[in-house]
PDB file of C-alpha atoms in Angstrom:
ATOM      1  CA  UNK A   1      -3.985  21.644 -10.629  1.00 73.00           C
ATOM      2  CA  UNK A   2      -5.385  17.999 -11.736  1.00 85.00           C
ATOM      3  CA  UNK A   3      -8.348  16.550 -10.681  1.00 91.00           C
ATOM      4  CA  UNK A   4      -6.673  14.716  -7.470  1.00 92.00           C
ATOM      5  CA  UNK A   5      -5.381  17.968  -6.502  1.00 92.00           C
ATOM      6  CA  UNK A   6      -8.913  19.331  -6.427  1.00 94.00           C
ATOM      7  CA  UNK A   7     -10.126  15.751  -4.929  1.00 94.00           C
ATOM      8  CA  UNK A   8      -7.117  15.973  -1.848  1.00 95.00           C
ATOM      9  CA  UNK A   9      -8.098  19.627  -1.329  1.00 93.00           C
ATOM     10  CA  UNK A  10     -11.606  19.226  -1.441  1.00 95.00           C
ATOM     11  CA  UNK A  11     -11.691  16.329   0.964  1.00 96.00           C
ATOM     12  CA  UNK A  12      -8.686  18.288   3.673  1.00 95.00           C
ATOM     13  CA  UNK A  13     -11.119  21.215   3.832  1.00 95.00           C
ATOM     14  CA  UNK A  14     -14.346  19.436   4.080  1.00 96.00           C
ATOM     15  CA  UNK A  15     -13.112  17.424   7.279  1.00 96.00           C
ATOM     16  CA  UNK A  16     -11.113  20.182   8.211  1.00 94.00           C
ATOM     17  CA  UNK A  17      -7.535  18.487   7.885  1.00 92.00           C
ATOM     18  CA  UNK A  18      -3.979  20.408   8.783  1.00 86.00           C
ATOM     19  CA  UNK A  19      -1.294  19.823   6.459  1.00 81.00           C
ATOM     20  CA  UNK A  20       1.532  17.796   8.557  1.00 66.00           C
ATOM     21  CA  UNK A  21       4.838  18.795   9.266  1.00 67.00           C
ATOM     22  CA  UNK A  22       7.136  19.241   6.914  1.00 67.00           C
ATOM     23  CA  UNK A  23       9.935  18.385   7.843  1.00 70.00           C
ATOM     24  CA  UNK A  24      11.208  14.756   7.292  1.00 72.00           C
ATOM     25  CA  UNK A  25      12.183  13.253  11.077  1.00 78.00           C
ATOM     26  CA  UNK A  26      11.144   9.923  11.128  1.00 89.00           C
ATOM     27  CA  UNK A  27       8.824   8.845   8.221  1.00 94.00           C
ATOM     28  CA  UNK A  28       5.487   7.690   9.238  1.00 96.00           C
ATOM     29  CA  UNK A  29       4.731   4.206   7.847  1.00 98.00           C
ATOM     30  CA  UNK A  30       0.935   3.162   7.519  1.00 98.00           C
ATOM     31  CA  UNK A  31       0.704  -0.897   7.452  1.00 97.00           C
ATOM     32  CA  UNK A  32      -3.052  -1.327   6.229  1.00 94.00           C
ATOM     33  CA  UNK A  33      -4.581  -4.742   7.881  1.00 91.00           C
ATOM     34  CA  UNK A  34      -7.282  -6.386   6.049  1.00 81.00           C
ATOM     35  CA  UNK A  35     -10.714  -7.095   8.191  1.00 67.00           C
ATOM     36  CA  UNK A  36     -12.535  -9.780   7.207  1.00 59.00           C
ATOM     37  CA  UNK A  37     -16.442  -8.354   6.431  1.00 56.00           C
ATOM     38  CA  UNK A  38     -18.373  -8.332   3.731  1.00 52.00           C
ATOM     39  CA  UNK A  39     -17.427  -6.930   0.352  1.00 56.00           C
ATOM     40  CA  UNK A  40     -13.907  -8.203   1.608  1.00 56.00           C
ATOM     41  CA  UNK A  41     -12.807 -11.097  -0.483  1.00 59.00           C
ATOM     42  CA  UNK A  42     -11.068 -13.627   1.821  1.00 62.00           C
ATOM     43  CA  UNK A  43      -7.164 -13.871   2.210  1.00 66.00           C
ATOM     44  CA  UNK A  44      -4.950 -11.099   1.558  1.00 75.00           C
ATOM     45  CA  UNK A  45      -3.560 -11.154   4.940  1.00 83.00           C
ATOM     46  CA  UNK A  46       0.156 -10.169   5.480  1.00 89.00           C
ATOM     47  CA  UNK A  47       0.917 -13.650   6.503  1.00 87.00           C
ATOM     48  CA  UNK A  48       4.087 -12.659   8.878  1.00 92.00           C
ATOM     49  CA  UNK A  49       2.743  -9.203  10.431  1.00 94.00           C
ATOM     50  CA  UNK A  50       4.369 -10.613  13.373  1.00 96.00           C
ATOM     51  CA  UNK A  51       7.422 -10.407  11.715  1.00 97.00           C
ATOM     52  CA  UNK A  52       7.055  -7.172  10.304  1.00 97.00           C
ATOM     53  CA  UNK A  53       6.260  -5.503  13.329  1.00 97.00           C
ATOM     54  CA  UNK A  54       9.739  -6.568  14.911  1.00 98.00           C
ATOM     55  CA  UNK A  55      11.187  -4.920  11.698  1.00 98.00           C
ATOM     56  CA  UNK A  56       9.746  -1.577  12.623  1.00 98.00           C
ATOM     57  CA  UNK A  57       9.891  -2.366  15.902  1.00 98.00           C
ATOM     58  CA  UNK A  58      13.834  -2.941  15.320  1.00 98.00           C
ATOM     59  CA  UNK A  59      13.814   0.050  12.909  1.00 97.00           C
ATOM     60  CA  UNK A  60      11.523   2.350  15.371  1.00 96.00           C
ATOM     61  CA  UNK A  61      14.110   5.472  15.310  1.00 95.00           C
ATOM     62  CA  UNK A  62      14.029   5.362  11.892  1.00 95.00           C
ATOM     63  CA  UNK A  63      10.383   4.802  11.231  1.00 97.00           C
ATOM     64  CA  UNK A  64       7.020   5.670  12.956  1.00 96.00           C
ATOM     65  CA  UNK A  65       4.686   2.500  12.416  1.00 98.00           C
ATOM     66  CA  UNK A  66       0.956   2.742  12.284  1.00 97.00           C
ATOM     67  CA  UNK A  67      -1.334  -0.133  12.028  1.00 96.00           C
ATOM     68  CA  UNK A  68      -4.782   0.110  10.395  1.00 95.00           C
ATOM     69  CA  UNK A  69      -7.478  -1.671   9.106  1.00 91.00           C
ATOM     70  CA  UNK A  70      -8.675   1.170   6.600  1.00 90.00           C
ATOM     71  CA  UNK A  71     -12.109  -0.640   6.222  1.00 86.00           C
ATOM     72  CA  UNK A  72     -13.296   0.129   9.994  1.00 88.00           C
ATOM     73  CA  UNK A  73     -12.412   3.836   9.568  1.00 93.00           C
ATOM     74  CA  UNK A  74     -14.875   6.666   8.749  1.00 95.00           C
ATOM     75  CA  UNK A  75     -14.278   8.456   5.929  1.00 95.00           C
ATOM     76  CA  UNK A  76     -12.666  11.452   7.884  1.00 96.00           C
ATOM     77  CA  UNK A  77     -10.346   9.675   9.996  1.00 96.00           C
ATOM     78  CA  UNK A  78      -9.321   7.799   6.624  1.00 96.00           C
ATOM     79  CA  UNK A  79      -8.231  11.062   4.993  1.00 97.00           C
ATOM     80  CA  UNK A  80      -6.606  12.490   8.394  1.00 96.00           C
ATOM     81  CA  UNK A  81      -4.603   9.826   8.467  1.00 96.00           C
ATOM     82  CA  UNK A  82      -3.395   8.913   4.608  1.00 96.00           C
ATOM     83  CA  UNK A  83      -2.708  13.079   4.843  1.00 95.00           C
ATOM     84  CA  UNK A  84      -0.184  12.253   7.773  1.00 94.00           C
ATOM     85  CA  UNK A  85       1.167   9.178   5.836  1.00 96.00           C
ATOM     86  CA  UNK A  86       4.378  10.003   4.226  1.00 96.00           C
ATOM     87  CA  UNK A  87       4.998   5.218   3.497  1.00 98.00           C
ATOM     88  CA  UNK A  88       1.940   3.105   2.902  1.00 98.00           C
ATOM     89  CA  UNK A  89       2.373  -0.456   2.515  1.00 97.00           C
ATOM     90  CA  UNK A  90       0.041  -3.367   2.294  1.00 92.00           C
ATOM     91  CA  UNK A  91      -1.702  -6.131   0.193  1.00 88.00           C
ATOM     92  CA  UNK A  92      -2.906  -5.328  -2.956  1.00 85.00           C
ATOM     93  CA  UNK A  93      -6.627  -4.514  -2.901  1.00 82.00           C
ATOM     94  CA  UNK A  94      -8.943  -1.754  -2.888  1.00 82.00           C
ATOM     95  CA  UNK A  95      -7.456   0.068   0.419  1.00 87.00           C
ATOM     96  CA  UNK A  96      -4.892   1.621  -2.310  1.00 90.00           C
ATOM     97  CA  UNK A  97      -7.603   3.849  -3.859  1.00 93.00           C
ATOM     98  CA  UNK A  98      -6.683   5.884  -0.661  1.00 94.00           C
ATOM     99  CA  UNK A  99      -3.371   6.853  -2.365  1.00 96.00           C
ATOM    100  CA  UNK A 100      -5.129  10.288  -3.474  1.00 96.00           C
ATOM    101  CA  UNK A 101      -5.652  11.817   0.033  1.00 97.00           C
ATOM    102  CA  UNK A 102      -1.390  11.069   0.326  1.00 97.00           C
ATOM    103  CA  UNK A 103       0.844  14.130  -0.084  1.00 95.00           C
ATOM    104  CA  UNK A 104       2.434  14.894  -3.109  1.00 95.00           C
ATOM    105  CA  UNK A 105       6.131  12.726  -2.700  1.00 95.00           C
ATOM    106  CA  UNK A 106       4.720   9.695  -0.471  1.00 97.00           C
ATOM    107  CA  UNK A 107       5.562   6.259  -1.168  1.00 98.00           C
ATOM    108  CA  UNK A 108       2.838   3.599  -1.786  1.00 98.00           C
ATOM    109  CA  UNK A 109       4.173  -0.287  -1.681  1.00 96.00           C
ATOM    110  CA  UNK A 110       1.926  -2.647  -2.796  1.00 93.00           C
ATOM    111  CA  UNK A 111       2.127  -6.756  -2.310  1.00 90.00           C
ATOM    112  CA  UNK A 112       0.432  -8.719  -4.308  1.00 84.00           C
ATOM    113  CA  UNK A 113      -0.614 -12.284  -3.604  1.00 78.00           C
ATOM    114  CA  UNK A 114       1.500 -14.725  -5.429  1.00 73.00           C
ATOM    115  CA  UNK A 115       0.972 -15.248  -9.679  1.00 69.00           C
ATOM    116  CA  UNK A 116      -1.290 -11.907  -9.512  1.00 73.00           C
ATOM    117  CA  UNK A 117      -0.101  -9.135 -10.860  1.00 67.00           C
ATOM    118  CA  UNK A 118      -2.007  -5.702 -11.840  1.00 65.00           C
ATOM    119  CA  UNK A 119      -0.897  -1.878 -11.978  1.00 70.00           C
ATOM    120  CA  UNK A 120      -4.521  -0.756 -11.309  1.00 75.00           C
ATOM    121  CA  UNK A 121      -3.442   1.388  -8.500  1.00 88.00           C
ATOM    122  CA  UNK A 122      -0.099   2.698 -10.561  1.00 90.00           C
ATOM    123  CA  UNK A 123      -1.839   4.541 -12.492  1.00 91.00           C
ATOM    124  CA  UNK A 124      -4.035   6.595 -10.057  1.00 92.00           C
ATOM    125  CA  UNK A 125      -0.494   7.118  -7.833  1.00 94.00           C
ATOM    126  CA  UNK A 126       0.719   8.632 -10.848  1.00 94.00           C
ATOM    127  CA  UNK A 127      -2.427  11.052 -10.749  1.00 94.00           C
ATOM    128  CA  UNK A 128      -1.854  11.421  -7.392  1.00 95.00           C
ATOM    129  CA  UNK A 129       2.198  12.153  -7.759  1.00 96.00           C
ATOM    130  CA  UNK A 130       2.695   9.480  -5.252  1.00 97.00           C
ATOM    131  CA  UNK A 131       5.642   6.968  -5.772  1.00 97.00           C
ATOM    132  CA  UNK A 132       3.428   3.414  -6.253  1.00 96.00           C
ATOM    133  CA  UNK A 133       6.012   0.466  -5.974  1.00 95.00           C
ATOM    134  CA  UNK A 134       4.271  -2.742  -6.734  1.00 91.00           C
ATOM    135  CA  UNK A 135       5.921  -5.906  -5.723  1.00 91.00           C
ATOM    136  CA  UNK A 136       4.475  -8.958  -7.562  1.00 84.00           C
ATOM    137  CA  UNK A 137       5.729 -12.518  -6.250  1.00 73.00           C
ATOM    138  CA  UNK A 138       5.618 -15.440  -9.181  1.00 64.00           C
ATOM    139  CA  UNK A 139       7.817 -17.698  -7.201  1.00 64.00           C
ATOM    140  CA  UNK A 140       5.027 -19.914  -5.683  1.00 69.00           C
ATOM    141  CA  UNK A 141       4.102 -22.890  -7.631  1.00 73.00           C
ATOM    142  CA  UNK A 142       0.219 -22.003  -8.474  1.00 73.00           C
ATOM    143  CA  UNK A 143      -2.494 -23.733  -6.756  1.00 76.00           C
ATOM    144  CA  UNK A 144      -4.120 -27.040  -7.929  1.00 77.00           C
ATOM    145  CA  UNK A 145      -7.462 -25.207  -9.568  1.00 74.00           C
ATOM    146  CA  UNK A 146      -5.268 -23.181 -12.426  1.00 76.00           C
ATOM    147  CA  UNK A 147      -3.221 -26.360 -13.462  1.00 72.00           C
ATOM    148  CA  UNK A 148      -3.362 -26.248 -17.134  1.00 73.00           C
ATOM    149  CA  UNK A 149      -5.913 -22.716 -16.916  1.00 68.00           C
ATOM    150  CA  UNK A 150      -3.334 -20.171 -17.126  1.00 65.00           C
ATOM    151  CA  UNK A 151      -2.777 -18.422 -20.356  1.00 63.00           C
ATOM    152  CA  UNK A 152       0.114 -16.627 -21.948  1.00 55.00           C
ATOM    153  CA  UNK A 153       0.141 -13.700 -19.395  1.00 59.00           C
ATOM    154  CA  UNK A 154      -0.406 -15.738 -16.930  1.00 60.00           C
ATOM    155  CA  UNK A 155      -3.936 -15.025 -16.843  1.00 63.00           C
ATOM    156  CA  UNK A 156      -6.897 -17.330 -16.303  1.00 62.00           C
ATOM    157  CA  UNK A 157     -10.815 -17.134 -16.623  1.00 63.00           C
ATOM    158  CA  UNK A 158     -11.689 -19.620 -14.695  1.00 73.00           C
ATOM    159  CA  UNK A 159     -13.463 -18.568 -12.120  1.00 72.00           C
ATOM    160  CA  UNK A 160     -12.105 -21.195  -9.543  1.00 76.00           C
ATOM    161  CA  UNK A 161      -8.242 -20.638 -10.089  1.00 76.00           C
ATOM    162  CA  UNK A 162      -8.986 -16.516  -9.989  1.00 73.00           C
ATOM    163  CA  UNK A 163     -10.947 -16.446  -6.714  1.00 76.00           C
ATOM    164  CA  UNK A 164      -8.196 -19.095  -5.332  1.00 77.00           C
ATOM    165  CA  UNK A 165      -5.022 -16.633  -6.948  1.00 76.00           C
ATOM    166  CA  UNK A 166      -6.686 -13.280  -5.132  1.00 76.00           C
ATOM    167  CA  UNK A 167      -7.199 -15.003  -1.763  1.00 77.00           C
ATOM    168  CA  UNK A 168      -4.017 -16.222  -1.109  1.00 78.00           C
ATOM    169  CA  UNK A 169      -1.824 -14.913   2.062  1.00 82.00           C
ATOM    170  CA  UNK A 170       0.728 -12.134   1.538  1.00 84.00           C
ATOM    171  CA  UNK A 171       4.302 -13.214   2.836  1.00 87.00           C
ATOM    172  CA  UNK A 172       6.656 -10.373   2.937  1.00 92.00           C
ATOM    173  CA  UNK A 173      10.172 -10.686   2.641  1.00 92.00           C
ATOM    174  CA  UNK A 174      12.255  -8.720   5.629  1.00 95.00           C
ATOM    175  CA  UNK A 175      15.185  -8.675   3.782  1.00 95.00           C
ATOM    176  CA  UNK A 176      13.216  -7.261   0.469  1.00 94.00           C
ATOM    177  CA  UNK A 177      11.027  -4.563   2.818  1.00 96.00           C
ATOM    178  CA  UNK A 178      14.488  -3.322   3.601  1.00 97.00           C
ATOM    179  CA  UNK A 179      15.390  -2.209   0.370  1.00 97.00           C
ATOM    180  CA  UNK A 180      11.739  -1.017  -0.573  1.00 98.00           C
ATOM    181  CA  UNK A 181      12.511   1.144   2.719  1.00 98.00           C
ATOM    182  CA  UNK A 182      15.556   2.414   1.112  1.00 97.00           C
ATOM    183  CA  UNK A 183      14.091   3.042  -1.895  1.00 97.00           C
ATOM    184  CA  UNK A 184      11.004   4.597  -0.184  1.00 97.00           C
ATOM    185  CA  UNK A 185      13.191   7.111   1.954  1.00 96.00           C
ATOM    186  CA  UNK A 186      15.481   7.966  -0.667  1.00 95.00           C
ATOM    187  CA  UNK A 187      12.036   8.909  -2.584  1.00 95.00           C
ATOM    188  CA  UNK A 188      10.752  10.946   0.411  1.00 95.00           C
ATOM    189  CA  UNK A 189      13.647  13.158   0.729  1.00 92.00           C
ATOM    190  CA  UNK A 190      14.177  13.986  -2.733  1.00 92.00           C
ATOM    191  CA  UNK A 191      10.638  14.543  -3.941  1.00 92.00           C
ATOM    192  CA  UNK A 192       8.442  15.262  -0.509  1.00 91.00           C
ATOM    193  CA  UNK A 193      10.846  16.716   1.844  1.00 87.00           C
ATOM    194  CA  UNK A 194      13.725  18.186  -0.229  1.00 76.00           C
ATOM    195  CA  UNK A 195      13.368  21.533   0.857  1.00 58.00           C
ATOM    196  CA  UNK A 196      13.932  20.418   4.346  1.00 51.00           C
ATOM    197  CA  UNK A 197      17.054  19.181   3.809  1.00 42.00           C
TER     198      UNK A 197
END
């Protein structure tokens, strides 16, 4: 058992979670929302939620939406319902640290803003034996402040073009979240819910 095991365990018995169904029926998909207090940097919105809610809406036999804003939550109802999670999607930020109260076989999707990239939360997902697709967007022309401030890996240290790179919008791309569905239920069956089939 690794240390997230004990850490998921630990935290189901101490608010006294059940263990969800399992059996796969219709996946339930948590879209984390970003509130805007303090500790929050600015931005990281998903830009067309509208949008993305008529894609589950569209998709709602084949997918259970849930809307949060993970920030507002205490710590209880956080774990309750990451434990009940089987798709997690969102901007990239510090709402992913949540991955480790997800089943073993869940599916993590991560946007980051445009020109910012980082496998932070990869790495604990791994830990965590939850599926982390990041989805990185370096199609956007970047802002005025990094002109001529971007290094090599398309890094920068200035202070100005790095606060301006991590507050920009999320824009998600219907016909992309399709495929990451795919991909995400194609994960689900054959690592969370194979013995169901």
């Amino acid at each position: 058992m690794s240390e997230v095991d004990t850490l998921r365990s630990a935290a189901y018995k101490y608010y006294g979670i059940s263990l969800p169904r399992h059996v796969l029926t219709r996946p339930r998909v948590l879209v984390i929302l970003r509130e805007a207090i303090h500790g929050n940097l600015p931005g990281r919105a998903i830009e067309n939620i509208d949008e993305v809610r008529s894609f589950f809406k569209q998709n709602q036999e084949q997918f259970e939406l849930l809307e949060q804003k993970l920030e507002l939550l205490k710590p209880s109802e956080q774990v309750s319902i990451l434990a009940n999670t089987d798709i997690f999607i969102g901007a990239l930020g510090s709402g992913f640290v949540n991955v480790v109260y997800m089943l073993p076989g869940s599916v993590a999707i991560s946007f980051s803003p445009p020109n910012i990239g980082g496998l932070f939360f990869n790495t604990l997902s791994e830990f965590a034996r939850v599926h982390y697709i990041g989805v990185f967007n370096s199609s956007v022309p970047f802002p005025p402040e990094c002109k001529n401030r971007i290094n090599a890996n398309g890094e920068s240290v200035i202070r100005a073009c790095v606060d301006r790179l991590h507050a920009s919008d999320i824009f998600i791309d219907l016909r992309k979240l399709e495929v990451l569905m795919d991909a995400a239920m194609l994960h689900l069956k054959s690592h969370k819910y194979s013995m169901s089939l």
